[in-house]
Amino acid sequence: MAVDFLDRYSRGSTWCHRWPARLKIVLTLAVIVAVVLLPISLWPIHGCLACLIFAAHAVADIPLSYLLRRVALLLPVVLLMALCVPLSRGFSGGWELASALVARALLTFLAALWLVNTTPFDRLLAAFRQLGMPRSFVVLLAFTYRYLFVVFDELARMRTAQRARTFGRRSPWAVWNSTVQLVAMLLIRSLNRSERVHQAMLSRGWQGEFRTID
Amino acid sequence: MHIADGFLSPEVCVATGVVAAGALAYSLRQLEQTVSSRTIPLTGMLAALIFAGQMVKFPLPFVPAYGHLLGGVLAAIVAGPWAGCVAISLVLLLQMALFADGGWLSYGANVLNMGVVGSIGGYAVFAAVRRLVPGHRGIVFGSVVAAWVSVVAASALFCIEFALSHPGGGFSLPTVVALMTSFHSLIGVGEALITGGIISYVVAQRPDLIDAAARPAGAVAGVGRLVGIGSVAALLIAAFVAPFATEGADGLEAVAKQAAFDSLEHPPRVLVLDDYSVPLPGVGLSHQFWQRLSVSVAGVFGTGCILGMTWMFGRLVKRTLPATEGGHGG
Amino acid sequence: MSHASVPILKVEHLSYRYPTGQTALTDVSFLVGMHEVVGLVGPNGAGKTTLLLHLNGLLTGVRAATPGPATSPEPAHAVEVLGMQVVPANFPEIRRIVGFLFQDPDDQLFCPTVGDDVAFGPLNLGFPRDEVRSRVSRTLEAVGLTGFENRVPQQLSFGERRRVCLAGVLACEPDLLALDEPSSNLDPRSRRRLIDILKACQAAQVVASHDLELILELCGRVIVLDQGRIQADGPTRDLLSNERLMRSHGLEVPLSIQYGLEAGVRPVSDP
């Protein structure tokens, strides 16, 4: 299946994976709040938290290369935002705040990454519902998650078909144009599908209200 | 675009969370109360589509980098503002819970910036443009303008949230606003191009899909006109007038002072020209300079791009829609 | 068995135009008796799916004015299920009676797990939770997917997904099944399994398919639809072996008839 990147490590079977989802959500949020609330002058505590987060990743069998890749993707954005602070003073100050921002962003990101890579989405969803998320939003989330796979499959098929029809180098304009068409076609198909899904729901007696078995 | 945790203080996260939850709850209620139960699967499907669409890379012209769709305005135009807001919130939550994109504490702020402002606000701008420009061309114009405005407005809102998070925190707010908005006015151009391209393709292929949703409905039509015209005007003013008006780090105070006294003595134009004659590279790079330059660049570049794009899409739509024009204007 | 005293489905002078103005169905009339299995064949675009969508009110066509002298205004509704007109007031009841299997399983499998999906219909019908649970396990057993309750749809094969869809429909215990291309994209084993499930099913069925062997095996009677009109309606073997009729509507005489093999009898021994 083309879409196994959606939950790459979350279906593992380590000790961390078996913890209840609610406990993991609360723990992760506690770490995140601690990182954000503690002044950066207490950097030894941040260091300890960093060690804790890395240890948790290690226990959960999440490879270091994956962490580095994700951090490498996040870092430019965070640096750019943080650099705005010293830049706004002509590089004459604001470095403390900027470095605090980067450190906090990285630590909280790694903590969240541990949570989402040890808990599959359906378990998170159940935990959200237990933690009081409105039912209609939970149902919509489940629906969206279900159709992510269908839409990604459709996208992959369309890309293959498009590649099969194009040869050689193309001008940037042509690439741009075909990409716009790809997404637009995907939009049209998805809207058509939502129409059919709606018909299928009506066919099984749906009257606009979601009921669940538990 | 996603705000990572660590940038906003917990207080601001809670505040934005409360506002976002209110807006989201209202949108959900609107969805549940719509006449057609069709909006429920439509919203979920649209969220899945935007999630996937955000992963499609668009080659940028002239630079070896990629851009991607954000989709707030696209969702709002296709399914209406409330469904759009819910769809974006769904996308944000899935990205947070599957990839850790966007912080867990900052979820409220992200929903506020991209779902509420991006989708509902973007739709208001769209509705306003639709009033001015009739027919299918208005839909495409509206989507282009609304997409740009929504991205820039979201970035401005982020700056305010950021400033509130770090009171007295060693930076000048107007300059950060200027830097962020000028940077995001570029991203906004990408978003506007992609959204406009997709909408004009859909309008040409399946006008029925857009027409049904794009009819400004009920409350949003009225509010949309006001908010839309207001926000376009505000943005234009911000882009063109702000660099001339803000003097010193404390913008508001400066504006007040200028309006009261300075303008009587000498017109602000002269004052600005004086300042602009100073900077030499590395010597006179005061933050006022940075601020003026970037705000001006943002404003002039953004507005120029919008004008250019509307013209271009106008031609495209004219070409693809020979006979189906007219009859849709408000 | 055909044309029992109370028809479960009555379609009279049904006409339908797409919103674009294109005509889809013209003056379609037929009856389906209790427990009768009727095939619906015809080329692509003949209106088979459109016709099926009328059976539970997903589309609402109009009753065509009967030709000849103007009579008293007819009731506007052309489709009746068990004597009930297919109008919004009757939709809840009609959608319990008529089960609909869509062509693409992904359109019909919208819940996160198999169990949730099969439970969707019974829950909407308002059955208590225990009854729903027992129906879910019963129908999953009937389609050969016992214990699949917690599986997620994206991990199932195409044939399994189609059978989950069928289970979701059967869980409502319908009296009439509308099946749109039930055997499309199935490998031979999945197709055989599906045919066996449908054969065991007591409900009346309207089967739209290009798979004429399946029609021959399942249906005692077949309706040939082309360009939105009924072109022929009669016993399956008679119509499907009429070469001129088949040719003129873009169809072919099934190989099993061409080579004289009896329908439903497999000459190659099945291990």
XYZ file of N, CA and C in Angstrom, chain A residues 1 7 11 122 125 135 142-143 145-147 149-150 193 196-207 209-214, chain C residues 53 56 58 92 95 98 100 102 104 106-112 116-121 123-124 126 129 132-133 153-154 168-169:
192
model
N 0.839 -1.207 0.000
C 0.000 0.000 0.000
C 0.867 1.247 0.000
N 1.298 5.695 9.259
C 1.652 5.283 10.624
C 2.825 4.322 10.537
N 2.624 1.344 15.043
C 2.071 0.011 15.252
C 3.120 -0.973 15.763
N -6.033 5.207 15.713
C -7.346 4.821 16.233
C -7.360 4.823 17.764
N -7.642 8.333 18.840
C -9.016 8.781 18.615
C -9.906 8.355 19.778
N -18.537 14.292 19.996
C -18.684 13.082 19.194
C -18.663 13.387 17.688
N -12.545 10.241 12.288
C -12.445 8.843 11.864
C -12.726 8.726 10.371
N -13.739 9.450 9.915
C -14.096 9.426 8.498
C -12.931 9.933 7.645
N -9.758 10.073 8.431
C -8.638 9.136 8.493
C -8.873 7.972 7.542
N -10.106 7.446 7.535
C -10.447 6.336 6.638
C -10.213 6.740 5.176
N -10.659 7.940 4.810
C -10.569 8.313 3.403
C -9.222 8.873 3.008
N -6.587 7.182 3.206
C -5.974 6.059 2.494
C -6.522 5.962 1.080
N -7.839 6.153 0.949
C -8.451 6.067 -0.376
C -7.949 7.194 -1.277
N -16.881 11.289 -5.107
C -16.918 10.166 -4.189
C -17.727 10.514 -2.943
N -21.191 9.827 -3.625
C -21.550 8.404 -3.584
C -21.555 7.872 -2.155
N -20.579 8.337 -1.346
C -20.551 7.900 0.047
C -21.830 8.347 0.752
N -22.246 9.573 0.445
C -23.476 10.068 1.051
C -24.657 9.179 0.663
N -24.715 8.789 -0.614
C -25.788 7.897 -1.059
C -25.716 6.566 -0.317
N -24.478 6.069 -0.140
C -24.337 4.789 0.557
C -24.778 4.910 2.009
N -24.508 6.065 2.623
C -24.936 6.260 4.010
C -26.459 6.323 4.083
N -27.057 7.072 3.155
C -28.522 7.163 3.140
C -29.136 5.792 2.921
N -28.497 4.984 2.036
C -29.047 3.669 1.725
C -29.114 2.786 2.955
N -28.263 3.055 3.929
C -28.307 2.235 5.139
C -28.978 2.994 6.277
N -29.924 3.829 5.881
C -30.824 4.400 6.874
C -30.278 5.584 7.647
N -29.190 6.176 7.179
C -28.622 7.317 7.901
C -29.549 8.521 7.798
N -29.771 9.187 8.920
C -30.621 10.371 8.880
C -29.911 11.578 9.459
N -27.539 11.562 11.876
C -27.049 11.453 13.246
C -26.157 10.222 13.363
N -25.007 10.377 14.016
C -24.102 9.246 14.143
C -24.358 8.510 15.442
N -24.489 7.196 15.338
C -24.574 6.379 16.549
C -23.401 5.417 16.526
N -22.882 5.113 17.682
C -21.768 4.168 17.738
C -22.151 2.998 18.624
N -21.459 1.917 18.398
C -21.858 0.680 19.046
C -21.460 0.682 20.515
N -20.461 1.517 20.890
C -20.090 1.521 22.312
C -20.048 2.920 22.886
N -30.663 3.349 -8.528
C -30.699 4.434 -7.547
C -32.124 4.916 -7.280
N -34.465 2.935 -3.993
C -34.645 3.366 -2.605
C -34.669 4.887 -2.482
N -32.837 7.298 -3.861
C -31.652 8.152 -3.966
C -31.791 9.095 -5.142
N -37.325 6.080 5.498
C -36.736 5.211 6.535
C -37.170 3.756 6.373
N -35.747 2.208 3.057
C -34.309 1.902 3.076
C -33.991 0.752 4.005
N -35.050 -2.116 1.272
C -34.169 -2.208 0.105
C -32.720 -2.048 0.550
N -28.724 -1.809 -0.607
C -28.050 -1.354 -1.823
C -26.563 -1.658 -1.727
N -23.133 -0.951 -3.500
C -22.538 -0.057 -4.498
C -21.377 -0.751 -5.199
N -18.297 0.432 -5.949
C -16.964 0.598 -5.364
C -17.062 0.401 -3.857
N -15.091 1.077 -1.596
C -14.579 2.209 -0.825
C -15.635 3.293 -0.634
N -16.660 3.308 -1.497
C -17.733 4.280 -1.304
C -18.625 3.890 -0.146
N -18.643 2.592 0.142
C -19.611 2.099 1.100
C -18.989 1.801 2.454
N -17.671 1.697 2.474
C -16.956 1.364 3.710
C -16.391 2.638 4.302
N -17.219 3.374 5.028
C -16.748 4.684 5.475
C -16.412 4.714 6.960
N -16.555 3.583 7.652
C -16.255 3.588 9.079
C -14.826 3.101 9.311
N -14.229 3.478 10.466
C -12.824 3.131 10.680
C -12.576 1.631 10.821
N -17.614 -1.527 13.048
C -18.393 -0.283 13.022
C -19.207 -0.185 11.751
N -18.587 -0.598 10.643
C -19.256 -0.426 9.365
C -20.469 -1.331 9.239
N -20.306 -2.574 9.644
C -21.446 -3.495 9.550
C -22.543 -3.049 10.521
N -22.136 -2.439 11.643
C -23.122 -2.011 12.636
C -23.856 -0.742 12.216
N -23.331 -0.040 11.221
C -23.880 1.275 10.864
C -25.372 1.221 10.532
N -25.743 0.276 9.661
C -27.147 0.177 9.258
C -28.061 -0.172 10.429
N -27.652 0.183 13.574
C -27.714 1.272 14.551
C -28.665 2.361 14.068
N -28.616 2.674 12.766
C -29.514 3.682 12.233
C -30.959 3.225 12.302
N -32.149 1.714 14.676
C -32.566 1.879 16.058
C -32.612 0.596 16.865
N -28.199 -2.206 21.332
C -26.782 -2.532 21.128
C -26.520 -4.045 21.046
N -27.593 -5.384 17.801
C -26.655 -4.947 16.764
C -25.419 -5.836 16.775
N -24.874 -6.077 17.984
C -23.661 -6.900 18.065
C -23.897 -8.288 17.497
N -10.438 -1.223 7.182
C -10.733 -1.478 5.764
C -9.506 -1.403 4.866
N -8.563 -0.486 5.160
C -7.448 -0.323 4.225
C -6.507 -1.514 4.232
N -22.610 -5.391 5.536
C -23.252 -4.174 6.029
C -24.666 -4.034 5.514
N -24.893 -4.494 4.272
C -26.236 -4.428 3.695
C -27.116 -5.514 4.316
